[in-house]
PDB file of C-alpha atoms in Angstrom:
ATOM      1  CA  UNK A   1      -0.034  -0.082   0.084  1.00  0.00           C
ATOM      2  CA  UNK A   2       1.348   3.259  -1.274  1.00  0.00           C
ATOM      3  CA  UNK A   3       1.410   6.682   0.232  1.00  0.00           C
ATOM      4  CA  UNK A   4      -1.357   7.736  -1.967  1.00  0.00           C
ATOM      5  CA  UNK A   5      -3.433   4.920  -0.730  1.00  0.00           C
ATOM      6  CA  UNK A   6      -3.003   5.575   2.888  1.00  0.00           C
ATOM      7  CA  UNK A   7      -4.138   9.409   1.958  1.00  0.00           C
ATOM      8  CA  UNK A   8      -7.207   7.929   0.418  1.00  0.00           C
ATOM      9  CA  UNK A   9      -8.566   5.787   3.561  1.00  0.00           C
ATOM     10  CA  UNK A  10      -7.721   8.621   5.594  1.00  0.00           C
ATOM     11  CA  UNK A  11     -10.176  11.059   3.807  1.00  0.00           C
ATOM     12  CA  UNK A  12     -12.618   8.057   2.907  1.00  0.00           C
ATOM     13  CA  UNK A  13     -12.604   7.443   6.684  1.00  0.00           C
ATOM     14  CA  UNK A  14     -13.083  11.116   7.756  1.00  0.00           C
ATOM     15  CA  UNK A  15     -15.745  11.761   5.469  1.00  0.00           C
ATOM     16  CA  UNK A  16     -17.857   8.907   5.600  1.00  0.00           C
ATOM     17  CA  UNK A  17     -18.930   9.554   9.159  1.00  0.00           C
ATOM     18  CA  UNK A  18     -20.542  13.024   7.921  1.00  0.00           C
ATOM     19  CA  UNK A  19     -21.211  12.235   4.288  1.00  0.00           C
ATOM     20  CA  UNK A  20     -20.987   8.456   3.324  1.00  0.00           C
ATOM     21  CA  UNK A  21     -22.522   8.730  -0.080  1.00  0.00           C
ATOM     22  CA  UNK A  22     -19.762  11.561  -1.475  1.00  0.00           C
ATOM     23  CA  UNK A  23     -16.731   9.915   0.565  1.00  0.00           C
ATOM     24  CA  UNK A  24     -15.749   7.700  -2.429  1.00  0.00           C
ATOM     25  CA  UNK A  25     -15.526  10.968  -4.591  1.00  0.00           C
ATOM     26  CA  UNK A  26     -13.999  13.216  -2.445  1.00  0.00           C
ATOM     27  CA  UNK A  27     -11.370  10.807  -1.576  1.00  0.00           C
ATOM     28  CA  UNK A  28     -10.577  10.274  -4.895  1.00  0.00           C
ATOM     29  CA  UNK A  29     -10.388  14.269  -6.001  1.00  0.00           C
ATOM     30  CA  UNK A  30      -8.159  14.840  -2.908  1.00  0.00           C
ATOM     31  CA  UNK A  31      -5.818  12.046  -4.291  1.00  0.00           C
ATOM     32  CA  UNK A  32      -5.822  13.316  -7.628  1.00  0.00           C
ATOM     33  CA  UNK A  33      -5.529  17.107  -6.442  1.00  0.00           C
ATOM     34  CA  UNK A  34      -2.671  15.794  -4.481  1.00  0.00           C
ATOM     35  CA  UNK A  35      -0.865  14.129  -7.503  1.00  0.00           C
ATOM     36  CA  UNK A  36      -1.366  17.102 -10.180  1.00  0.00           C
ATOM     37  CA  UNK A  37      -0.128  18.942  -7.577  1.00  0.00           C
ATOM     38  CA  UNK A  38       3.420  17.126  -7.145  1.00  0.00           C
ATOM     39  CA  UNK A  39       3.240  16.907 -10.875  1.00  0.00           C
ATOM     40  CA  UNK A  40       3.246  20.528 -11.496  1.00  0.00           C
ATOM     41  CA  UNK A  41       5.679  21.007  -8.845  1.00  0.00           C
ATOM     42  CA  UNK A  42       8.305  18.694 -10.637  1.00  0.00           C
ATOM     43  CA  UNK A  43       7.132  20.324 -14.028  1.00  0.00           C
ATOM     44  CA  UNK A  44       7.753  23.985 -12.813  1.00  0.00           C
ATOM     45  CA  UNK A  45      11.154  22.995 -11.037  1.00  0.00           C
ATOM     46  CA  UNK A  46      12.207  21.566 -14.367  1.00  0.00           C
ATOM     47  CA  UNK A  47      10.803  24.384 -16.349  1.00  0.00           C
ATOM     48  CA  UNK A  48      12.840  26.654 -14.126  1.00  0.00           C
ATOM     49  CA  UNK A  49      16.057  24.511 -14.304  1.00  0.00           C
ATOM     50  CA  UNK A  50      16.135  24.229 -18.030  1.00  0.00           C
ATOM     51  CA  UNK A  51      15.393  27.892 -18.675  1.00  0.00           C
ATOM     52  CA  UNK A  52      18.269  28.902 -16.372  1.00  0.00           C
ATOM     53  CA  UNK A  53      20.492  26.229 -18.291  1.00  0.00           C
ATOM     54  CA  UNK A  54      19.300  27.637 -21.753  1.00  0.00           C
ATOM     55  CA  UNK A  55      17.895  24.392 -22.672  1.00  0.00           C
ATOM     56  CA  UNK A  56      15.075  24.841 -25.173  1.00  0.00           C
ATOM     57  CA  UNK A  57      13.833  21.534 -25.649  1.00  0.00           C
ATOM     58  CA  UNK A  58      10.145  22.442 -24.711  1.00  0.00           C
ATOM     59  CA  UNK A  59       8.287  25.408 -25.249  1.00  0.00           C
ATOM     60  CA  UNK A  60       6.034  26.696 -22.587  1.00  0.00           C
ATOM     61  CA  UNK A  61       2.753  26.317 -24.885  1.00  0.00           C
ATOM     62  CA  UNK A  62       3.701  22.463 -24.999  1.00  0.00           C
ATOM     63  CA  UNK A  63       4.611  21.882 -21.272  1.00  0.00           C
ATOM     64  CA  UNK A  64       0.898  23.551 -20.704  1.00  0.00           C
ATOM     65  CA  UNK A  65      -0.472  21.169 -23.184  1.00  0.00           C
ATOM     66  CA  UNK A  66       2.000  18.108 -21.869  1.00  0.00           C
ATOM     67  CA  UNK A  67       0.419  19.373 -18.278  1.00  0.00           C
ATOM     68  CA  UNK A  68      -3.559  18.863 -19.156  1.00  0.00           C
ATOM     69  CA  UNK A  69      -2.962  16.044 -20.973  1.00  0.00           C
ATOM     70  CA  UNK A  70      -1.292  14.150 -18.147  1.00  0.00           C
ATOM     71  CA  UNK A  71      -3.688  15.827 -15.387  1.00  0.00           C
ATOM     72  CA  UNK A  72      -6.318  14.172 -17.434  1.00  0.00           C
ATOM     73  CA  UNK A  73      -4.560  10.927 -17.309  1.00  0.00           C
ATOM     74  CA  UNK A  74      -4.127  11.144 -13.777  1.00  0.00           C
ATOM     75  CA  UNK A  75      -7.636  11.851 -13.007  1.00  0.00           C
ATOM     76  CA  UNK A  76      -8.352   9.073 -15.312  1.00  0.00           C
ATOM     77  CA  UNK A  77      -6.338   6.376 -13.686  1.00  0.00           C
ATOM     78  CA  UNK A  78      -7.383   7.488 -10.230  1.00  0.00           C
ATOM     79  CA  UNK A  79     -10.909   7.090 -11.369  1.00  0.00           C
ATOM     80  CA  UNK A  80     -10.599   3.157 -12.342  1.00  0.00           C
ATOM     81  CA  UNK A  81      -8.070   2.175 -10.021  1.00  0.00           C
ATOM     82  CA  UNK A  82     -10.043   3.482  -6.976  1.00  0.00           C
ATOM     83  CA  UNK A  83     -13.404   1.929  -7.826  1.00  0.00           C
ATOM     84  CA  UNK A  84     -13.691  -1.740  -7.801  1.00  0.00           C
ATOM     85  CA  UNK A  85     -11.607  -3.981  -6.956  1.00  0.00           C
ATOM     86  CA  UNK A  86      -8.501  -2.282  -5.601  1.00  0.00           C
ATOM     87  CA  UNK A  87     -10.768  -0.301  -3.096  1.00  0.00           C
ATOM     88  CA  UNK A  88     -12.135  -3.220  -1.739  1.00  0.00           C
ATOM     89  CA  UNK A  89      -8.957  -4.870  -1.512  1.00  0.00           C
ATOM     90  CA  UNK A  90      -7.472  -1.478   0.278  1.00  0.00           C
ATOM     91  CA  UNK A  91     -10.470  -1.690   2.615  1.00  0.00           C
ATOM     92  CA  UNK A  92      -9.365  -5.317   3.363  1.00  0.00           C
ATOM     93  CA  UNK A  93      -5.958  -4.617   4.713  1.00  0.00           C
ATOM     94  CA  UNK A  94      -6.783  -1.817   6.858  1.00  0.00           C
ATOM     95  CA  UNK A  95      -8.946  -2.127  10.277  1.00  0.00           C
ATOM     96  CA  UNK A  96     -12.052   0.165  10.248  1.00  0.00           C
ATOM     97  CA  UNK A  97     -11.258   2.517  12.951  1.00  0.00           C
ATOM     98  CA  UNK A  98      -7.382   3.041  11.590  1.00  0.00           C
ATOM     99  CA  UNK A  99      -6.633   6.585  10.141  1.00  0.00           C
ATOM    100  CA  UNK A 100      -3.065   7.155  10.441  1.00  0.00           C
ATOM    101  CA  UNK A 101      -3.665  11.215   9.467  1.00  0.00           C
ATOM    102  CA  UNK A 102      -5.728  13.797  10.530  1.00  0.00           C
ATOM    103  CA  UNK A 103      -8.122  16.061   8.512  1.00  0.00           C
ATOM    104  CA  UNK A 104      -6.180  19.052   9.059  1.00  0.00           C
ATOM    105  CA  UNK A 105      -2.496  17.918   8.426  1.00  0.00           C
ATOM    106  CA  UNK A 106      -3.919  16.246   4.921  1.00  0.00           C
ATOM    107  CA  UNK A 107      -5.284  20.012   4.229  1.00  0.00           C
ATOM    108  CA  UNK A 108      -2.094  21.305   5.287  1.00  0.00           C
ATOM    109  CA  UNK A 109      -0.011  19.139   3.104  1.00  0.00           C
ATOM    110  CA  UNK A 110      -2.050  19.824  -0.058  1.00  0.00           C
ATOM    111  CA  UNK A 111      -1.795  23.626   0.201  1.00  0.00           C
ATOM    112  CA  UNK A 112       2.076  23.183   1.012  1.00  0.00           C
ATOM    113  CA  UNK A 113       2.135  21.320  -2.216  1.00  0.00           C
ATOM    114  CA  UNK A 114       0.678  24.163  -4.187  1.00  0.00           C
ATOM    115  CA  UNK A 115       2.390  26.872  -2.235  1.00  0.00           C
ATOM    116  CA  UNK A 116       5.814  25.398  -3.237  1.00  0.00           C
ATOM    117  CA  UNK A 117       4.817  25.097  -6.481  1.00  0.00           C
ATOM    118  CA  UNK A 118       4.095  28.955  -6.716  1.00  0.00           C
ATOM    119  CA  UNK A 119       7.040  30.026  -4.919  1.00  0.00           C
ATOM    120  CA  UNK A 120       9.003  27.877  -7.366  1.00  0.00           C
ATOM    121  CA  UNK A 121       7.286  29.287 -10.269  1.00  0.00           C
ATOM    122  CA  UNK A 122       7.785  33.111  -9.260  1.00  0.00           C
ATOM    123  CA  UNK A 123      11.659  32.195  -8.153  1.00  0.00           C
ATOM    124  CA  UNK A 124      14.121  33.576 -10.727  1.00  0.00           C
TER     125      UNK A 124
END
């Protein structure tokens, strides 16, 4: 079970207490946003690095189109992955009341990823 699976289970268990019908979608949305944010951070870092090294192998327009394509792929991959058999296997491995991460820590982590991507994008 990887880190994103643990985040999915934590979010699912926290939201299921208040809104059981929306728990799976909200957990999948959180994991997708987190993966997209990490990819954005990595992409911005490499764009800034290649700009400082004066490498021109990818234009800004092409990189944003590639980012949109990978974003669609991440959402589709999570939609397929966290519906059905994988989700039932994940929940069979974890006990009913063991949520390792607090909701506040998960939300703060999400904001930190996007904040760091913003800081890196504004760097010289």
